[in-house]
mmCIF file of C-alpha atoms in Angstrom:
data_model
loop_
_atom_site.group_PDB
_atom_site.id
_atom_site.type_symbol
_atom_site.label_atom_id
_atom_site.label_comp_id
_atom_site.label_asym_id
_atom_site.label_seq_id
_atom_site.Cartn_x
_atom_site.Cartn_y
_atom_site.Cartn_z
ATOM 1 C CA MET A 1 0.003 0.103 -0.079
ATOM 2 C CA SER A 2 1.291 3.500 -0.800
ATOM 3 C CA PRO A 3 2.564 5.658 2.205
ATOM 4 C CA HIS A 4 -0.117 8.171 2.004
ATOM 5 C CA VAL A 5 -3.044 5.742 1.691
ATOM 6 C CA GLU A 6 -1.378 3.662 4.448
ATOM 7 C CA ALA A 7 -1.384 6.521 6.708
ATOM 8 C CA ILE A 8 -5.145 7.158 6.391
ATOM 9 C CA ALA A 9 -6.073 3.517 6.384
ATOM 10 C CA ASP A 10 -4.282 2.946 9.712
ATOM 11 C CA GLU A 11 -6.172 5.633 11.387
ATOM 12 C CA PHE A 12 -9.563 4.433 10.040
ATOM 13 C CA THR A 13 -8.355 0.979 11.462
ATOM 14 C CA ARG A 14 -7.248 2.398 14.579
ATOM 15 C CA TYR A 15 -10.880 3.980 15.114
ATOM 16 C CA LYS A 16 -12.426 0.883 14.204
ATOM 17 C CA ALA A 17 -10.747 -1.028 16.887
ATOM 18 C CA LEU A 18 -11.485 1.645 19.375
ATOM 19 C CA GLY A 19 -15.102 1.407 18.610
ATOM 20 C CA GLU A 20 -15.255 -2.420 18.774
ATOM 21 C CA ALA A 21 -13.274 -2.484 21.983
ATOM 22 C CA ALA A 22 -16.021 -0.210 23.580
ATOM 23 C CA ILE A 23 -18.959 -2.063 22.204
ATOM 24 C CA ALA A 24 -17.361 -5.259 23.377
ATOM 25 C CA GLN A 25 -17.714 -4.156 26.996
ATOM 26 C CA LEU A 26 -21.410 -3.888 26.680
ATOM 27 C CA ASP A 27 -24.264 -6.145 26.862
ATOM 28 C CA ASP A 28 -27.097 -6.287 24.078
ATOM 29 C CA ASP A 29 -29.627 -4.213 26.287
ATOM 30 C CA GLU A 30 -26.978 -1.558 27.009
ATOM 31 C CA LEU A 31 -26.530 -0.695 23.367
ATOM 32 C CA GLY A 32 -29.785 1.036 23.006
ATOM 33 C CA LEU A 33 -29.695 3.217 26.206
ATOM 34 C CA ILE A 34 -30.296 6.665 25.950
ATOM 35 C CA GLY A 35 -28.603 9.243 28.358
ATOM 36 C CA SER A 36 -30.442 11.607 30.661
ATOM 37 C CA ASP A 37 -29.914 14.273 28.137
ATOM 38 C CA GLY A 38 -31.864 12.489 25.532
ATOM 39 C CA GLY A 39 -28.918 12.259 23.085
ATOM 40 C CA ASN A 40 -28.324 9.309 20.649
ATOM 41 C CA SER A 41 -27.769 5.988 21.880
ATOM 42 C CA ILE A 42 -24.745 3.797 20.602
ATOM 43 C CA VAL A 43 -27.137 1.840 18.349
ATOM 44 C CA ALA A 44 -27.894 5.202 16.550
ATOM 45 C CA ILE A 45 -24.345 6.411 16.374
ATOM 46 C CA VAL A 46 -23.510 3.007 14.947
ATOM 47 C CA TRP A 47 -26.122 3.174 12.470
ATOM 48 C CA HIS A 48 -25.056 6.649 11.365
ATOM 49 C CA VAL A 49 -21.366 5.890 11.192
ATOM 50 C CA ALA A 50 -22.152 2.615 9.129
ATOM 51 C CA GLY A 51 -24.705 4.249 6.985
ATOM 52 C CA ASN A 52 -22.522 7.230 6.144
ATOM 53 C CA LEU A 53 -19.369 4.888 5.337
ATOM 54 C CA GLU A 54 -21.501 2.505 3.433
ATOM 55 C CA SER A 55 -22.909 5.148 1.251
ATOM 56 C CA ARG A 56 -19.866 7.336 0.820
ATOM 57 C CA PHE A 57 -17.774 4.200 -0.118
ATOM 58 C CA ALA A 58 -20.029 1.954 -2.218
ATOM 59 C CA ASP A 59 -18.718 2.571 -5.904
ATOM 60 C CA PHE A 60 -16.590 5.020 -4.371
ATOM 61 C CA ARG A 61 -14.909 6.322 -7.616
ATOM 62 C CA THR A 62 -18.005 6.062 -9.936
ATOM 63 C CA SER A 63 -21.015 7.407 -8.174
ATOM 64 C CA ASP A 64 -22.178 10.084 -5.703
ATOM 65 C CA GLY A 65 -21.080 9.376 -2.069
ATOM 66 C CA GLU A 66 -24.606 10.119 -1.130
ATOM 67 C CA LYS A 67 -26.511 7.296 -2.412
ATOM 68 C CA PRO A 68 -30.310 7.418 -3.221
ATOM 69 C CA TRP A 69 -30.791 4.319 -1.096
ATOM 70 C CA ARG A 70 -29.351 5.984 2.174
ATOM 71 C CA ASP A 71 -32.114 7.182 4.654
ATOM 72 C CA ARG A 72 -29.855 9.242 6.753
ATOM 73 C CA ASP A 73 -33.067 10.114 9.078
ATOM 74 C CA ASP A 74 -33.685 6.585 9.864
ATOM 75 C CA GLU A 75 -30.268 6.009 11.025
ATOM 76 C CA PHE A 76 -31.168 8.091 13.959
ATOM 77 C CA VAL A 77 -34.668 6.086 14.653
ATOM 78 C CA LEU A 78 -34.878 4.349 17.961
ATOM 79 C CA ARG A 79 -34.405 0.674 17.271
ATOM 80 C CA THR A 80 -33.589 -2.389 19.497
ATOM 81 C CA VAL A 81 -31.032 -4.535 18.162
ATOM 82 C CA THR A 82 -28.557 -7.408 19.407
ATOM 83 C CA LYS A 83 -24.948 -6.818 19.515
ATOM 84 C CA SER A 84 -24.705 -9.322 16.683
ATOM 85 C CA ALA A 85 -26.955 -7.325 14.597
ATOM 86 C CA LEU A 86 -25.338 -4.055 15.406
ATOM 87 C CA LEU A 87 -21.931 -5.654 14.494
ATOM 88 C CA GLU A 88 -23.159 -6.553 11.173
ATOM 89 C CA LYS A 89 -24.436 -3.322 10.337
ATOM 90 C CA TRP A 90 -20.930 -1.849 11.703
ATOM 91 C CA GLU A 91 -19.071 -4.179 9.448
ATOM 92 C CA ARG A 92 -21.051 -3.493 6.360
ATOM 93 C CA GLY A 93 -19.961 0.239 6.580
ATOM 94 C CA TRP A 94 -16.356 -0.629 7.381
ATOM 95 C CA ARG A 95 -16.087 -3.220 4.821
ATOM 96 C CA ALA A 96 -16.987 -0.607 2.261
ATOM 97 C CA VAL A 97 -14.542 1.950 3.336
ATOM 98 C CA LEU A 98 -11.378 -0.564 3.754
ATOM 99 C CA ALA A 99 -12.197 -2.196 0.640
ATOM 100 C CA ALA A 100 -12.372 1.240 -1.366
ATOM 101 C CA ILE A 101 -9.101 2.416 0.448
ATOM 102 C CA SER A 102 -7.294 -1.113 -0.290
ATOM 103 C CA GLU A 103 -7.780 -0.234 -4.005
ATOM 104 C CA LEU A 104 -6.055 2.952 -3.996
ATOM 105 C CA THR A 105 -2.486 4.028 -4.565
ATOM 106 C CA ASP A 106 -1.203 7.453 -3.754
ATOM 107 C CA ALA A 107 -1.275 8.244 -7.419
ATOM 108 C CA ASP A 108 -5.018 8.116 -7.168
ATOM 109 C CA LEU A 109 -5.456 10.660 -4.437
ATOM 110 C CA LEU A 110 -5.814 13.761 -6.506
ATOM 111 C CA GLN A 111 -8.350 12.160 -8.643
ATOM 112 C CA PRO A 112 -11.969 13.419 -8.269
ATOM 113 C CA VAL A 113 -14.946 11.916 -6.418
ATOM 114 C CA THR A 114 -18.345 13.442 -5.895
ATOM 115 C CA ILE A 115 -20.253 13.817 -2.570
ATOM 116 C CA ARG A 116 -23.612 15.261 -2.618
ATOM 117 C CA ARG A 117 -23.015 16.736 -5.844
ATOM 118 C CA GLN A 118 -19.853 18.421 -4.947
ATOM 119 C CA GLN A 119 -16.632 17.668 -6.424
ATOM 120 C CA LEU A 120 -13.637 16.775 -3.954
ATOM 121 C CA ARG A 121 -10.237 15.151 -4.505
ATOM 122 C CA ILE A 122 -9.809 11.519 -3.126
ATOM 123 C CA ASP A 123 -7.587 12.575 -0.496
ATOM 124 C CA GLN A 124 -9.946 15.289 0.729
ATOM 125 C CA ALA A 125 -12.994 12.939 0.688
ATOM 126 C CA LEU A 126 -10.775 10.216 2.731
ATOM 127 C CA GLN A 127 -9.883 12.944 5.451
ATOM 128 C CA ARG A 128 -13.504 14.416 5.714
ATOM 129 C CA SER A 129 -14.611 10.798 6.332
ATOM 130 C CA LEU A 130 -11.973 10.126 8.819
ATOM 131 C CA ALA A 131 -12.617 13.247 10.497
ATOM 132 C CA HIS A 132 -16.696 12.450 11.001
ATOM 133 C CA THR A 133 -15.682 8.769 11.993
ATOM 134 C CA ALA A 134 -13.245 9.838 14.549
ATOM 135 C CA TYR A 135 -15.694 12.372 16.200
ATOM 136 C CA HIS A 136 -18.485 9.816 16.518
ATOM 137 C CA ILE A 137 -16.395 7.007 17.810
ATOM 138 C CA GLY A 138 -15.107 9.425 20.417
ATOM 139 C CA GLN A 139 -18.844 9.550 21.304
ATOM 140 C CA ILE A 140 -19.277 5.747 21.140
ATOM 141 C CA VAL A 141 -16.502 5.365 23.631
ATOM 142 C CA PHE A 142 -17.702 7.993 25.868
ATOM 143 C CA LEU A 143 -21.148 6.524 26.083
ATOM 144 C CA ALA A 144 -19.870 3.071 26.698
ATOM 145 C CA LYS A 145 -17.793 4.352 29.426
ATOM 146 C CA GLN A 146 -20.562 5.907 30.815
ATOM 147 C CA ILE A 147 -22.749 2.871 31.005
ATOM 148 C CA ARG A 148 -20.055 0.454 31.950
ATOM 149 C CA SER A 149 -18.958 2.678 34.749
ATOM 150 C CA GLY A 150 -16.474 1.109 37.047
ATOM 151 C CA GLY A 151 -15.982 -2.029 35.190
ATOM 152 C CA TRP A 152 -14.499 -0.393 32.217
ATOM 153 C CA ARG A 153 -11.397 -1.633 30.692
ATOM 154 C CA CYS A 154 -9.167 1.109 29.438
ATOM 155 C CA LEU A 155 -8.590 1.542 25.709
ATOM 156 C CA SER A 156 -5.337 3.496 25.849
ATOM 157 C CA ILE A 157 -2.611 4.183 28.403
ATOM 158 C CA PRO A 158 -4.297 3.474 31.801
ATOM 159 C CA LEU A 159 -4.823 6.269 34.298
ATOM 160 C CA GLY A 160 -1.272 6.671 36.317
ATOM 161 C CA GLY A 161 0.425 4.651 33.695
ATOM 162 C CA SER A 162 1.845 7.351 31.594
ATOM 163 C CA ALA A 163 5.285 7.557 33.010
ATOM 164 C CA ALA A 164 5.836 3.801 32.660
ATOM 165 C CA HIS A 165 4.485 3.980 29.113
ATOM 166 C CA ASN A 166 6.875 6.875 28.191
ATOM 167 C CA ALA A 167 9.831 4.959 29.821
ATOM 168 C CA ARG A 168 9.150 1.871 27.685
ATOM 169 C CA GLY A 169 9.226 4.120 24.675
ATOM 170 C CA ALA A 170 6.005 2.303 23.441
ATOM 171 C CA ASP A 171 5.121 2.164 19.885
ATOM 172 C CA GLU A 172 2.272 4.446 19.534
ATOM 173 C CA SER A 173 1.541 4.102 15.711
ATOM 174 C CA ALA A 174 -2.095 3.738 14.731
ATOM 175 C CA LYS A 175 -1.071 -0.015 13.911
ATOM 176 C CA ALA A 176 0.412 -0.672 17.234
ATOM 177 C CA HIS A 177 -2.628 0.940 19.169
ATOM 178 C CA THR A 178 -4.918 -1.297 16.862
ATOM 179 C CA ARG A 179 -2.967 -4.562 17.691
ATOM 180 C CA MET A 180 -3.264 -3.713 21.590
ATOM 181 C CA LEU A 181 -7.114 -3.123 21.227
ATOM 182 C CA ASP A 182 -7.487 -6.285 19.183
ATOM 183 C CA GLN A 183 -5.629 -8.206 21.485
ATOM 184 C CA SER A 184 -7.263 -7.037 24.822
ATOM 185 C CA HIS A 185 -10.877 -6.667 23.526
ATOM 186 C CA SER A 186 -10.904 -9.565 21.331
ATOM 187 C CA ILE A 187 -14.646 -9.873 19.854
ATOM 188 C CA GLN A 188 -16.020 -12.350 17.113
ATOM 189 C CA PRO A 189 -16.920 -10.434 14.177
ATOM 190 C CA PRO A 190 -20.234 -11.362 12.463
ATOM 191 C CA PRO A 191 -20.383 -13.563 9.470
ATOM 192 C CA THR A 192 -19.587 -11.787 6.350
ATOM 193 C CA THR A 193 -22.638 -10.646 4.336
ATOM 194 C CA THR A 194 -23.050 -9.085 0.951
ATOM 195 C CA SER A 195 -23.346 -5.297 1.118
ATOM 196 C CA SER A 196 -26.826 -4.075 0.327
ATOM 197 C CA SER A 197 -25.155 -1.779 -2.079
ATOM 198 C CA MET B 1 1.618 21.706 3.150
ATOM 199 C CA ASN B 2 -1.407 23.295 2.686
ATOM 200 C CA GLU B 3 -3.354 20.163 2.752
ATOM 201 C CA LEU B 4 -1.799 19.010 6.087
ATOM 202 C CA LEU B 5 -2.306 22.366 7.456
ATOM 203 C CA PHE B 6 -5.913 22.519 6.264
ATOM 204 C CA LEU B 7 -6.401 19.061 8.041
ATOM 205 C CA VAL B 8 -4.954 20.308 11.397
ATOM 206 C CA ASP B 9 -6.845 23.503 11.263
ATOM 207 C CA SER B 10 -10.209 21.927 10.295
ATOM 208 C CA ALA B 11 -10.036 19.365 13.144
ATOM 209 C CA TYR B 12 -8.988 22.254 15.464
ATOM 210 C CA ASN B 13 -10.479 25.792 14.604
ATOM 211 C CA ARG B 14 -11.309 26.067 10.897
ATOM 212 C CA VAL B 15 -14.984 26.047 9.956
ATOM 213 C CA SER B 16 -15.489 22.711 8.443
ATOM 214 C CA TRP B 17 -18.192 20.557 7.089
ATOM 215 C CA HIS B 18 -18.122 17.816 9.704
ATOM 216 C CA GLY B 19 -19.324 20.116 12.267
ATOM 217 C CA THR B 20 -17.915 21.125 15.507
ATOM 218 C CA ASN B 21 -14.226 20.933 15.896
ATOM 219 C CA LEU B 22 -11.999 20.906 19.035
ATOM 220 C CA ARG B 23 -11.798 24.729 19.612
ATOM 221 C CA GLY B 24 -15.430 25.263 18.919
ATOM 222 C CA SER B 25 -16.593 22.470 21.179
ATOM 223 C CA ILE B 26 -15.108 24.470 23.959
ATOM 224 C CA ARG B 27 -16.375 28.021 22.888
ATOM 225 C CA GLY B 28 -18.554 29.489 25.691
ATOM 226 C CA VAL B 29 -17.842 26.732 28.289
ATOM 227 C CA SER B 30 -17.547 27.974 31.750
ATOM 228 C CA PRO B 31 -15.171 26.661 34.131
ATOM 229 C CA ARG B 32 -17.984 25.053 36.110
ATOM 230 C CA GLN B 33 -19.042 23.123 32.978
ATOM 231 C CA ALA B 34 -15.409 22.314 32.116
ATOM 232 C CA ALA B 35 -14.749 20.901 35.528
ATOM 233 C CA TRP B 36 -17.745 18.641 35.804
ATOM 234 C CA ARG B 37 -17.361 15.112 35.621
ATOM 235 C CA PRO B 38 -19.945 12.565 34.377
ATOM 236 C CA GLY B 39 -18.801 9.916 37.167
ATOM 237 C CA ARG B 40 -16.072 9.181 39.607
ATOM 238 C CA GLY B 41 -12.750 8.830 37.859
ATOM 239 C CA ARG B 42 -14.095 10.074 34.629
ATOM 240 C CA HIS B 43 -12.366 13.081 32.863
ATOM 241 C CA ASN B 44 -13.934 16.387 32.547
ATOM 242 C CA ILE B 45 -13.678 18.880 29.615
ATOM 243 C CA TRP B 46 -10.933 20.680 31.278
ATOM 244 C CA GLU B 47 -8.872 17.417 31.339
ATOM 245 C CA LEU B 48 -9.581 16.629 27.752
ATOM 246 C CA VAL B 49 -8.270 20.160 26.778
ATOM 247 C CA VAL B 50 -4.890 19.887 28.384
ATOM 248 C CA HIS B 51 -4.702 16.189 27.050
ATOM 249 C CA ALA B 52 -5.369 17.391 23.455
ATOM 250 C CA ALA B 53 -2.562 20.407 24.146
ATOM 251 C CA TYR B 54 -0.100 17.593 25.547
ATOM 252 C CA TRP B 55 -0.383 15.496 22.353
ATOM 253 C CA LYS B 56 -0.251 18.537 19.996
ATOM 254 C CA TYR B 57 3.174 19.071 22.038
ATOM 255 C CA VAL B 58 4.274 15.355 21.495
ATOM 256 C CA ALA B 59 3.510 15.528 17.750
ATOM 257 C CA TRP B 60 5.298 18.817 17.370
ATOM 258 C CA ARG B 61 8.179 17.412 19.259
ATOM 259 C CA ARG B 62 8.393 14.295 16.959
ATOM 260 C CA LEU B 63 7.843 16.097 13.819
ATOM 261 C CA THR B 64 10.765 18.339 14.631
ATOM 262 C CA SER B 65 12.976 15.895 16.638
ATOM 263 C CA SER B 66 13.513 18.741 18.664
ATOM 264 C CA SER B 67 15.157 18.247 22.282
ATOM 265 C CA ARG B 68 14.524 21.801 22.958
ATOM 266 C CA GLY B 69 11.303 22.899 24.956
ATOM 267 C CA SER B 70 9.224 20.927 27.073
ATOM 268 C CA PHE B 71 5.544 20.713 27.878
ATOM 269 C CA PRO B 72 4.687 23.550 30.221
ATOM 270 C CA LEU B 73 3.054 21.304 32.809
ATOM 271 C CA ASP B 74 4.674 18.560 34.787
ATOM 272 C CA GLY B 75 3.657 15.139 33.918
ATOM 273 C CA SER B 76 2.525 13.528 30.632
ATOM 274 C CA ASN B 77 -0.857 12.476 28.835
ATOM 275 C CA TRP B 78 -3.438 13.268 31.518
ATOM 276 C CA PHE B 79 -3.360 16.151 33.920
ATOM 277 C CA GLN B 80 -5.731 16.404 36.731
ATOM 278 C CA ARG B 81 -7.775 19.459 36.373
ATOM 279 C CA PRO B 82 -8.906 22.016 37.829
ATOM 280 C CA GLN B 83 -6.064 22.791 40.008
ATOM 281 C CA ASP B 84 -7.850 26.165 40.469
ATOM 282 C CA ALA B 85 -11.385 26.268 39.451
ATOM 283 C CA THR B 86 -11.477 29.907 38.157
ATOM 284 C CA LEU B 87 -12.079 31.618 35.014
ATOM 285 C CA ALA B 88 -8.409 32.508 34.923
ATOM 286 C CA ALA B 89 -7.080 29.140 35.359
ATOM 287 C CA TRP B 90 -9.698 27.685 32.682
ATOM 288 C CA ARG B 91 -8.440 30.578 30.197
ATOM 289 C CA SER B 92 -4.871 29.784 31.046
ATOM 290 C CA ASP B 93 -5.256 26.080 29.852
ATOM 291 C CA ILE B 94 -7.158 27.309 26.695
ATOM 292 C CA ALA B 95 -4.250 29.434 26.014
ATOM 293 C CA LEU B 96 -2.104 26.587 26.275
ATOM 294 C CA LEU B 97 -4.091 24.474 23.740
ATOM 295 C CA GLU B 98 -3.831 27.592 21.412
ATOM 296 C CA GLN B 99 0.008 27.984 21.887
ATOM 297 C CA MET B 100 0.396 24.225 21.194
ATOM 298 C CA HIS B 101 -1.761 24.144 18.194
ATOM 299 C CA ARG B 102 0.209 27.257 16.775
ATOM 300 C CA THR B 103 3.436 25.681 17.530
ATOM 301 C CA LEU B 104 2.366 22.375 15.937
ATOM 302 C CA ARG B 105 0.805 24.101 12.879
ATOM 303 C CA SER B 106 4.302 26.020 12.430
ATOM 304 C CA ALA B 107 5.952 22.724 12.393
ATOM 305 C CA VAL B 108 3.566 21.333 9.717
ATOM 306 C CA ALA B 109 4.017 24.403 7.691
ATOM 307 C CA GLU B 110 7.707 23.903 7.619
ATOM 308 C CA LEU B 111 7.771 20.012 6.707
ATOM 309 C CA ASN B 112 9.578 19.227 3.627
ATOM 310 C CA PRO B 113 7.228 17.344 1.177
ATOM 311 C CA ARG B 114 9.847 14.787 0.619
ATOM 312 C CA ASP B 115 10.110 13.787 4.173
ATOM 313 C CA LEU B 116 6.477 13.227 4.838
ATOM 314 C CA ASN B 117 6.758 9.565 4.366
ATOM 315 C CA ARG B 118 9.868 9.216 6.566
ATOM 316 C CA GLN B 119 9.716 8.354 10.108
ATOM 317 C CA PRO B 120 11.193 10.932 12.576
ATOM 318 C CA ALA B 121 14.482 9.980 14.423
ATOM 319 C CA LYS B 122 12.854 8.432 17.361
ATOM 320 C CA GLY B 123 9.412 7.615 15.898
ATOM 321 C CA LYS B 124 7.718 4.439 14.387
ATOM 322 C CA THR B 125 5.144 6.451 12.280
ATOM 323 C CA THR B 126 5.593 8.552 9.331
ATOM 324 C CA LYS B 127 5.434 12.419 9.554
ATOM 325 C CA ARG B 128 2.223 12.187 7.424
ATOM 326 C CA ALA B 129 0.793 9.671 9.825
ATOM 327 C CA LEU B 130 1.520 11.792 12.828
ATOM 328 C CA VAL B 131 -0.260 14.794 11.495
ATOM 329 C CA THR B 132 -3.262 12.708 10.462
ATOM 330 C CA GLY B 133 -3.404 11.155 13.759
ATOM 331 C CA VAL B 134 -3.271 14.123 15.876
ATOM 332 C CA ALA B 135 -6.048 15.756 13.716
ATOM 333 C CA ALA B 136 -8.081 12.860 14.093
ATOM 334 C CA HIS B 137 -7.263 12.825 17.847
ATOM 335 C CA ASP B 138 -8.555 16.449 18.171
ATOM 336 C CA LEU B 139 -12.080 15.302 16.596
ATOM 337 C CA TYR B 140 -12.112 12.117 18.684
ATOM 338 C CA HIS B 141 -12.208 14.357 21.894
ATOM 339 C CA ALA B 142 -14.422 17.264 20.322
ATOM 340 C CA GLY B 143 -17.204 14.555 19.840
ATOM 341 C CA GLN B 144 -16.819 13.685 23.485
ATOM 342 C CA ILE B 145 -16.767 17.331 24.881
ATOM 343 C CA GLN B 146 -20.035 17.960 22.938
ATOM 344 C CA LEU B 147 -21.619 15.081 24.922
ATOM 345 C CA LEU B 148 -19.996 16.248 28.214
ATOM 346 C CA LYS B 149 -21.652 19.717 27.712
ATOM 347 C CA ARG B 150 -25.175 18.144 26.999
ATOM 348 C CA LEU B 151 -24.753 16.321 30.343
ATOM 349 C CA ALA B 152 -23.148 18.926 32.571
ATOM 350 C CA PRO B 153 -25.349 21.462 34.585
ATOM 351 C CA ARG B 154 -24.803 24.993 33.291
#
């Protein structure tokens, strides 16, 4: 993979692992909980992130990123789902973006794509999507931590562990972080299914 | 370098399509809101701000391979806040975040395009990956600050 594309792919993968490590700590009936502020549940955010990724990256280079079949408002509708169903939806979105990125080289990054009828370069579209995804995964982690409370397993450097971490000269690359999350929060991905696109 | 500057600025304080960025997320936040914790042992907005400032500093140091200068606060990664729950102390930490962002973006502006895919002397990621990562880090925490603001008493 080309270096520029690889840097972006690694960051996407880091945030995917963070989201999964947070979701892994919750039970089915906790995923749809809505906070006292009436905000979105983890289910709604997952539906939104996955819906966005699937729409943006299905036929990424040949069609508008906002697909006619996407119903954005429906992503935020209250729904009760199992963790398995949630992860199936999640994976559909992530398969779309990671497959699209895997076909790119750095030479492609200045080529145009269209999102909501606006022409962007591929590198711009990828960075916009990464920004959107990181923002919402921050919220998924926050909500999961709020729900799990005392039993939460840390997803980064544990509180009070910074000095030891620094002294070790630990690898802080996105790849290393993803590996750490994958090892400590192992979850079974749902079976592969065909994307609706 | 315009693209990388655009990236770090969009995540921090430049109007961007994806909505609230880190600086926007703390606009108008009072010291009381910033100090509020959603639970025991949980970080507040104030701590997220100083944490983001620290990682901008780390990214700057790695991009420049600088041995000069140190983060103005003792410690690393997470800093217990508030030490002093006043408006002045809150503004001082926001100023620290601003300063670290300005320092980081200066380093990004000076990057040689030919070096972007090289690893800094002591680093394990490329300079491009560092910049991409620190921008995403701002937004990751901006999303959390938006939730904290909804929960915190005004």
